[in-house]
PDB file of C-alpha atoms in Angstrom:
ATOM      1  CA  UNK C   1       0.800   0.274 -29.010  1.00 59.00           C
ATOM      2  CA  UNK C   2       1.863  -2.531 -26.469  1.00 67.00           C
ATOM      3  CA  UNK C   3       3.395   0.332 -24.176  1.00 68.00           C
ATOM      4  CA  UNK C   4      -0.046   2.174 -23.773  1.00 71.00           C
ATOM      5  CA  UNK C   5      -1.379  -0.963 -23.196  1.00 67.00           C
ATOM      6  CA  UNK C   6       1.404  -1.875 -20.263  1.00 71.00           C
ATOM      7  CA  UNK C   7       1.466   2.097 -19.391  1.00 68.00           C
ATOM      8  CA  UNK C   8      -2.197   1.863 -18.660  1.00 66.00           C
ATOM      9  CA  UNK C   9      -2.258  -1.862 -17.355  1.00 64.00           C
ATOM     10  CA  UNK C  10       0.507  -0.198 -14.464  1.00 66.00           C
ATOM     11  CA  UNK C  11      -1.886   2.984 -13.942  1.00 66.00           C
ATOM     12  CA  UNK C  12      -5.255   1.295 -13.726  1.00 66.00           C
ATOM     13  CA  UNK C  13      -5.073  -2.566 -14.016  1.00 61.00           C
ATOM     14  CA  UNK C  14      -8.807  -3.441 -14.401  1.00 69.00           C
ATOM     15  CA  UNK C  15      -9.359  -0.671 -16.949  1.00 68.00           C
ATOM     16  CA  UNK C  16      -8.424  -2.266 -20.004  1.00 70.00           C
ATOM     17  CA  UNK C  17      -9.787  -5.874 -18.583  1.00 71.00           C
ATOM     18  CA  UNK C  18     -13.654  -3.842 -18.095  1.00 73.00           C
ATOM     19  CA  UNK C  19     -13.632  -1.882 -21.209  1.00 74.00           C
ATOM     20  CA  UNK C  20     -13.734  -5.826 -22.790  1.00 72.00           C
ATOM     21  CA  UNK C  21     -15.857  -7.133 -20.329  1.00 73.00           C
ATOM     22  CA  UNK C  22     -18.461  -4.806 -20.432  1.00 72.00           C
ATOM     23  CA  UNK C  23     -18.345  -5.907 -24.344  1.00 75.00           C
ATOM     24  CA  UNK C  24     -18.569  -9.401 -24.333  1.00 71.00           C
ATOM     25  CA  UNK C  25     -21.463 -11.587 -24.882  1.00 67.00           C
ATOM     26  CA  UNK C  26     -21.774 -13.197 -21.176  1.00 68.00           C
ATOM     27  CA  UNK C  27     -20.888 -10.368 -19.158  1.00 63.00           C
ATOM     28  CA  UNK C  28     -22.484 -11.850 -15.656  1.00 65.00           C
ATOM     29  CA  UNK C  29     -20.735 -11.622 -12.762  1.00 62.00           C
ATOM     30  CA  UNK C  30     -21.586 -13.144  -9.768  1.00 55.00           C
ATOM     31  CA  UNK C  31     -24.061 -12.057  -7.333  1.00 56.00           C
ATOM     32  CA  UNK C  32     -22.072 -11.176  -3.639  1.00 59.00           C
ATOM     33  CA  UNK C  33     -23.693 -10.873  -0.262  1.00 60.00           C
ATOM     34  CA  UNK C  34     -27.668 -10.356  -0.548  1.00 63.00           C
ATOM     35  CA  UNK C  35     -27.616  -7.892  -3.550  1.00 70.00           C
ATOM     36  CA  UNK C  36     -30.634  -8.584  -5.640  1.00 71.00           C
ATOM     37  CA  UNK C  37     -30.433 -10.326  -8.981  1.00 71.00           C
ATOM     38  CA  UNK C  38     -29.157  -8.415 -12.347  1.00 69.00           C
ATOM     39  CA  UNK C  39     -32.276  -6.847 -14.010  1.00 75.00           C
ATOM     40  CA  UNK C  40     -33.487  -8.914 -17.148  1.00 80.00           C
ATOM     41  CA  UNK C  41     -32.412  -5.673 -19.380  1.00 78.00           C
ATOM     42  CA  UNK C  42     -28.842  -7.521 -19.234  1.00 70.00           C
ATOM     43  CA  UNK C  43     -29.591 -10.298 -21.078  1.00 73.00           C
ATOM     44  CA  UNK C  44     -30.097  -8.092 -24.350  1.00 78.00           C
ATOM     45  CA  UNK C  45     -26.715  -8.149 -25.766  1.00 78.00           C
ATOM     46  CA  UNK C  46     -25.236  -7.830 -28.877  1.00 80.00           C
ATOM     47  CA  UNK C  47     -24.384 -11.335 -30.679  1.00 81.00           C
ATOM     48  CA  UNK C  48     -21.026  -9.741 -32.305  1.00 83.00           C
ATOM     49  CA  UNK C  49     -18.947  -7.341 -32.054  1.00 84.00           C
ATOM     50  CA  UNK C  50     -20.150  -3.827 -33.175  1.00 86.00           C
ATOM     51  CA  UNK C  51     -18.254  -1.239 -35.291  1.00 91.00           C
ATOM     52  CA  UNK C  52     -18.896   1.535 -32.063  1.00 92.00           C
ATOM     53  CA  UNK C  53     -16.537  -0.745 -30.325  1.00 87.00           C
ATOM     54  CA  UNK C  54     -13.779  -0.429 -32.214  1.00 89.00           C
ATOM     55  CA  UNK C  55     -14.455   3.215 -32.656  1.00 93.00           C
ATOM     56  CA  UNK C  56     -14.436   3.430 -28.811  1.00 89.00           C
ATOM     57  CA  UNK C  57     -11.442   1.302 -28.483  1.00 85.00           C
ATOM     58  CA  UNK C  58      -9.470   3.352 -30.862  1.00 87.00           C
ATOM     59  CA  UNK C  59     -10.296   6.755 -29.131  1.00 90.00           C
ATOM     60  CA  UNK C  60      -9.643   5.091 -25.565  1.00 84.00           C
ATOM     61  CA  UNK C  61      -5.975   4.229 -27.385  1.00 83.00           C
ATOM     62  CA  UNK C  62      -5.915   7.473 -28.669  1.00 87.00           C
ATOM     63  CA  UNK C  63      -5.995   9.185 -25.743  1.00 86.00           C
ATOM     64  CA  UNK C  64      -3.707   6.995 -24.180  1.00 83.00           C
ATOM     65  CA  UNK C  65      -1.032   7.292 -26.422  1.00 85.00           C
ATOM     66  CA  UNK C  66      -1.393  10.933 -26.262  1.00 88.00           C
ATOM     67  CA  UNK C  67      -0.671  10.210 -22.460  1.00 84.00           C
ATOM     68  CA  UNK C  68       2.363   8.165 -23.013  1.00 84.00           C
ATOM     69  CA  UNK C  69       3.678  10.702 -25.242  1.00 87.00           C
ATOM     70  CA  UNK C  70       3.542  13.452 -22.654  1.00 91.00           C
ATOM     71  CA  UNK C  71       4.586  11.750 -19.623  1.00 87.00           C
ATOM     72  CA  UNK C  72       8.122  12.956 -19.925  1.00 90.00           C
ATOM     73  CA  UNK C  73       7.090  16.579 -19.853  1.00 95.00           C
ATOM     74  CA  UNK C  74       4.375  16.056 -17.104  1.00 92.00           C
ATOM     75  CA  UNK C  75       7.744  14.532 -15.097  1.00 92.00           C
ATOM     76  CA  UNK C  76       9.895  17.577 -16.114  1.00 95.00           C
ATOM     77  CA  UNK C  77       7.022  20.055 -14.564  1.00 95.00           C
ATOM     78  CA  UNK C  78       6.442  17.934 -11.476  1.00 94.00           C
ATOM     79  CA  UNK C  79      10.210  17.703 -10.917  1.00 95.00           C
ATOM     80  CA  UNK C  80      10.313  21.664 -11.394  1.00 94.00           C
ATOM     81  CA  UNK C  81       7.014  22.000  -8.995  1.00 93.00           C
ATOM     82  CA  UNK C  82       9.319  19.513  -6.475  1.00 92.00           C
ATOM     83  CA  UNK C  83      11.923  21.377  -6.377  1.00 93.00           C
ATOM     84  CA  UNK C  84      10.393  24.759  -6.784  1.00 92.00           C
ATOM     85  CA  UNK C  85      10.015  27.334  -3.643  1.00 89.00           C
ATOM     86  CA  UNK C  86       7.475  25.883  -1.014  1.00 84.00           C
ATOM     87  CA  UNK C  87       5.215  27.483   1.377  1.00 84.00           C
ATOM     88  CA  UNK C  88       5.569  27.403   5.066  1.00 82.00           C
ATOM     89  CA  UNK C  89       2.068  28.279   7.266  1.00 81.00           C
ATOM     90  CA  UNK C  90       3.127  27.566  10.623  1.00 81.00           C
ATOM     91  CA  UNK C  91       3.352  29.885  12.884  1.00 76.00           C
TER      92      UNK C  91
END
């Protein structure tokens, strides 16, 4: 499991860090430039963790270990694609 972690850390950074942040207790952020001020629905948050998290966690690893374990075919048929016959339009 740490390589789908790392494998999707290298694809989308910030993924894995917001699926947790969005989950925590405090999840302000601060206000930039003259946006107005979070609604008061933020403030009603969960005081632990619930069981749909890790339900949602799981699935999100799911999926990305389903990823992982295809990426060496999806490089085999972009390699084929690559080196395939290509298309030349101009005239």
């Amino acid at each position: 499991m740490p390589y789908v972690l790392q494998w999707a850390g290298a694809r989308n950074p910030t993924r894995c860090r917001k699926f947790f942040s969005y989950r925590k207790k405090n999840r302000e952020r601060p206000i930039i430039g003259d946006r107005r001020p979070p609604s008061k629905l933020g403030d009603i948050q969960p005081d632990h963790w619930l069981a749909e998290y890790t339900t949602e966690l799981l699935n999100v690893l799911h999926v990305l270990a389903m990823l992982v374990g295809i990426e060496p075919a999806q490089a085999q048929v972009l390699e084929a694609i690559c080196d395939g016959p290509t298309f030349d339009f101009r005239p």
